[in-house]
Amino acid sequence: MVEEGKISEEQFREYWGKMKSLTIAILLLWTIPAFWMHLPVATTSKIYILGGIPLHWFNAAFVAVVFGIVLIFAYAIVMDKWDREILGKG
Amino acid sequence: MGIFDEPKIAIPGIFLIYFIVVGALAAAGNIGAASAVAVFGSVLIYVTVALIMRSATTEAFYVAGRDVGAIPIGSSIASNWMSGASFVSMAGAIAILGYDGLPYIIGWTLGYVIAAVLIGPFVRRSGTYTVPEFIETRAGGWPVARLIAVLMLFIVSFTYLVAQLVATGVIIGRFLGISAIIGAMLGSLFVILFAGTGGWRSVVWVQVTQYWVLIVAYWIGFLLAAAKAGIFKPWPHIGYGGLLSQLEAREVAFGLKPFTEPFKVGFAGGSGLVNWILGALALMLGTVGLPHVLSQFYLVKDVRTARYGVGWGLTFIALLYLTAPVYAILARYAFSNVWGMPIDQAQTVGWIEKWMPTGLIHIVDKNANGLLDPAELAFHKDIVVIGMPDMWGLAWWVAVVVAVGGLAAALSTANGLLMVMTVGATRDIYKRFINPNVSEEREVWIGRGMLLLLALISAGAGARAIQDPTFSKYVALLVGWAFVFAASSFTPAVILGIFWKGLNRTGMIAGMFIGMAVALPYVLGLGLLGWQPVVIAGAKIGTIAWGVVGFLVNLVVSVVVSLATGGEKANTPEIIEFVDRMKIPE
């Protein structure tokens, strides 16, 4: 199943195992900006920050989207590193 | 090889000429000519980019030669994604909905995290050319699966495209004072010019150009209005607090619930926190299943580029989406300036006088007290971005810049949608079922023919939507629901197809059908027939939020039916190899 001469079956299994854990970790972290951090809206809505911005308004969205961008780049950097290692590109 | 064969030199070169010509006309005092040249010149730039990047191989036509880098694909993903509606209407939706509009911001961005880890790199590695081809290959070369996928691709993309042409028509029409129908026709003509020259290879580079035009235009309007409003403390995105407090105080003084109050309006026919969260989730799940989004992952150089490209894509999208709420506050504050004014006086305020004839602003003295109460000033959501330069008294050219940006946003999404349908019609129908032995050259010409045909049909539908308010209402609803349908059909099929070898074709098709069967009646019933929404935990579940239900039903049905029909054993060794190959590093 693995392409000839590139990586062994065993290497691929190890790689795939690591990749699965990373994917699950990223998806669990994704639930925070997508879901959890918006739940306490009723309790945070009366907190004002930075000269009068209510904490629930758009800051939650702002932080959520930036969180998402960080997650994508973190995933890309880690996967890129593993790809290089397994393919022997240093 | 002339210097114009190198896009890195050619594209900035063309822009330089453009700025010089427009600037010279403006300096000479000919504002009308400068505006017209600015708007049409921008289209000419896109056509030139398309011509420079043209190519006649099928690989260039279908997948841009698979050599697009991470930052270009990021800008292409962003402009493909952000339509005329994102540019013109999103800030307005938030100005109207306040907190309840935030699912649009969260839902239309965080789906890209799912795309980055569950879809993009694997789709790129699959070796297929299109989403229907992916589905067919995963179903073991079963043509029925491909046909169903093409059909759904057409339904989703076509309605979406019609809405884009309506937006283009309105922008061109409003700006040039011509009929919106002629504007829509012009819009579709432009798209034929960009896409017909070189297929995806031209389109992707035109989209890259359009992204930078649209984002610069959006930010110019925003930064200038922010400077006038004095919210550079030190930067508008964090300095708007004072303005917002003043706005809220005015709202309370006029007996309104503050703009920032959660769950006062509701979202897509539902209400409450559960609907809010599920609505955002459904938009995320739908995003990754939309064919014109999925197809972008086919264009990149390699898997590595696919991963980074999604990151850049979301970064570039965020530059607009995270600015829209501040736009909304700026506009709402400007509206609040006229509350309480005598009606006669309010009607002579510059921007109100200018925009009343367009119907984007309505003033009616409902309680006949001669004063303008907040409820008596109705505004269309498009006024927030288009009218911003007038509301804050900005220079004449800012409105031109906004028009150029809005046009770029509408055209860039139309390009992508039309290309997805063209490739579907050519590769997934013509080459697969009608003439598999077609020569490469002929195939590209068939593609151009299909493009022309599809553009004409959608221009006709766009014109009809502009003329007929009922038709246009259906189009607008369908665009919102495209996410529900994508989440209930493609998203689970593609994700399970990549990650679970046990998914077989019976399970995949059963899941897609039953997912749609659960989604369709609910959204139609609620949206058109006046059904009552289901209530979960005290919250009414609106049409968009229901997409999560469609998604989960599809997922469960796919798994159960696959297991019941032999699971992995029902798949051939070729399918298993296809699934494994997507994960091998290259």
XYZ file of C-alpha atoms in Angstrom, chain A residues 1-3 6-7 9 12 15-16 19-20 22-24 26-27 29-30 32-42 45-46 48-73 75-84 86-87 89, chain B residues 94 98-100 102 105-106 109-114 116-118 121-122 125 237-242 244-245 248 259-263 273 276-278 280-281 284-285 303-304 307-308 310-312 314-316 318 321-323 325-326 328-329 498-499 501 577 580-586:
140
model
C 0.000 0.000 0.000
C 2.884 2.386 0.644
C 4.579 3.775 -2.432
C 9.791 5.987 -0.040
C 8.782 4.907 3.427
C 4.856 0.221 6.234
C 3.860 5.018 7.864
C 3.420 8.648 11.204
C -0.302 8.032 10.811
C -1.019 12.482 12.751
C -4.279 11.102 14.106
C -2.547 15.760 16.310
C -5.750 15.966 14.272
C -7.857 15.003 17.284
C -6.531 20.325 16.970
C -10.215 19.483 16.627
C -8.955 22.799 20.630
C -11.145 24.051 17.760
C -13.034 26.204 22.241
C -13.313 29.127 19.746
C -16.183 27.470 17.904
C -18.262 26.597 20.925
C -17.133 26.729 24.558
C -15.911 30.290 24.749
C -19.281 31.663 23.646
C -21.341 29.817 26.236
C -20.765 32.076 29.268
C -22.087 35.084 27.354
C -24.704 35.913 29.994
C -21.641 40.513 28.952
C -21.510 43.040 31.783
C -16.276 46.126 30.036
C -12.701 46.218 28.756
C -10.469 48.639 26.822
C -12.443 51.770 27.504
C -15.993 50.540 27.241
C -16.166 47.472 25.012
C -18.444 44.823 26.531
C -16.506 41.569 26.730
C -19.104 39.488 24.915
C -19.468 41.770 21.919
C -17.264 41.040 18.906
C -14.220 40.507 21.144
C -15.359 36.935 21.554
C -15.589 36.690 17.757
C -12.254 38.451 17.298
C -10.417 36.167 19.685
C -12.174 33.115 18.238
C -11.075 33.826 14.677
C -7.489 34.619 15.669
C -7.479 31.387 17.717
C -8.539 29.546 14.550
C -5.735 31.073 12.485
C -3.166 30.061 15.128
C -4.509 26.493 15.153
C -4.210 26.140 11.378
C -0.642 27.415 11.286
C -1.016 22.205 12.508
C 0.783 23.137 9.289
C 4.108 23.690 11.051
C 3.991 20.420 13.000
C 2.884 18.351 10.001
C 5.502 19.980 7.834
C 8.199 19.034 10.347
C 7.010 15.415 10.499
C 6.812 15.200 6.701
C 10.409 16.359 6.408
C 9.921 10.903 7.549
C 11.047 11.740 4.039
C 14.695 15.972 4.124
C -24.300 43.123 12.033
C -25.986 43.283 16.625
C -24.796 40.401 18.769
C -27.158 38.021 16.987
C -22.010 37.170 15.143
C -18.453 35.986 11.594
C -17.601 32.869 13.601
C -14.329 31.626 9.345
C -13.689 28.749 11.749
C -14.819 26.150 9.223
C -11.398 26.627 7.689
C -9.851 24.928 10.736
C -11.819 21.802 9.833
C -7.145 22.507 7.181
C -6.961 19.346 9.264
C -9.663 17.106 7.821
C -4.315 18.287 2.311
C -6.066 14.968 1.665
C -3.152 14.268 -2.282
C -10.412 47.574 16.371
C -9.669 48.233 20.034
C -10.427 51.945 20.235
C -14.125 51.867 19.425
C -15.244 51.337 23.038
C -16.028 54.989 23.726
C -19.971 52.176 21.362
C -20.790 53.406 24.890
C -25.613 52.426 23.615
C -27.088 47.035 20.192
C -24.792 44.691 22.127
C -27.543 42.876 24.010
C -27.346 39.136 23.182
C -30.278 37.240 21.669
C -27.984 30.624 22.846
C -26.801 30.907 18.098
C -24.144 28.239 18.689
C -25.690 25.651 16.346
C -22.396 29.115 13.798
C -21.512 25.394 13.781
C -18.689 26.029 9.659
C -19.693 22.510 8.655
C 0.174 19.029 0.435
C 2.417 21.353 2.427
C -1.911 23.280 4.783
C -0.264 26.711 4.855
C -5.658 27.465 4.346
C -3.941 29.418 7.136
C -3.256 32.357 4.834
C -8.324 32.466 6.892
C -5.916 35.281 7.766
C -6.968 37.181 4.647
C -10.253 37.742 8.857
C -14.606 39.811 8.689
C -13.063 41.246 11.836
C -13.377 44.758 10.445
C -18.325 44.780 13.205
C -16.429 48.056 13.604
C -21.323 48.336 11.786
C -20.703 50.439 14.884
C -10.917 10.270 3.996
C -10.768 8.953 7.553
C -12.131 2.832 5.551
C -5.339 1.980 -1.425
C -4.295 5.114 2.406
C -2.511 7.035 -0.317
C -4.116 10.332 0.753
C -2.222 10.202 4.040
C 1.233 9.246 2.818
C 3.648 12.170 2.913
C 5.003 13.161 -0.460
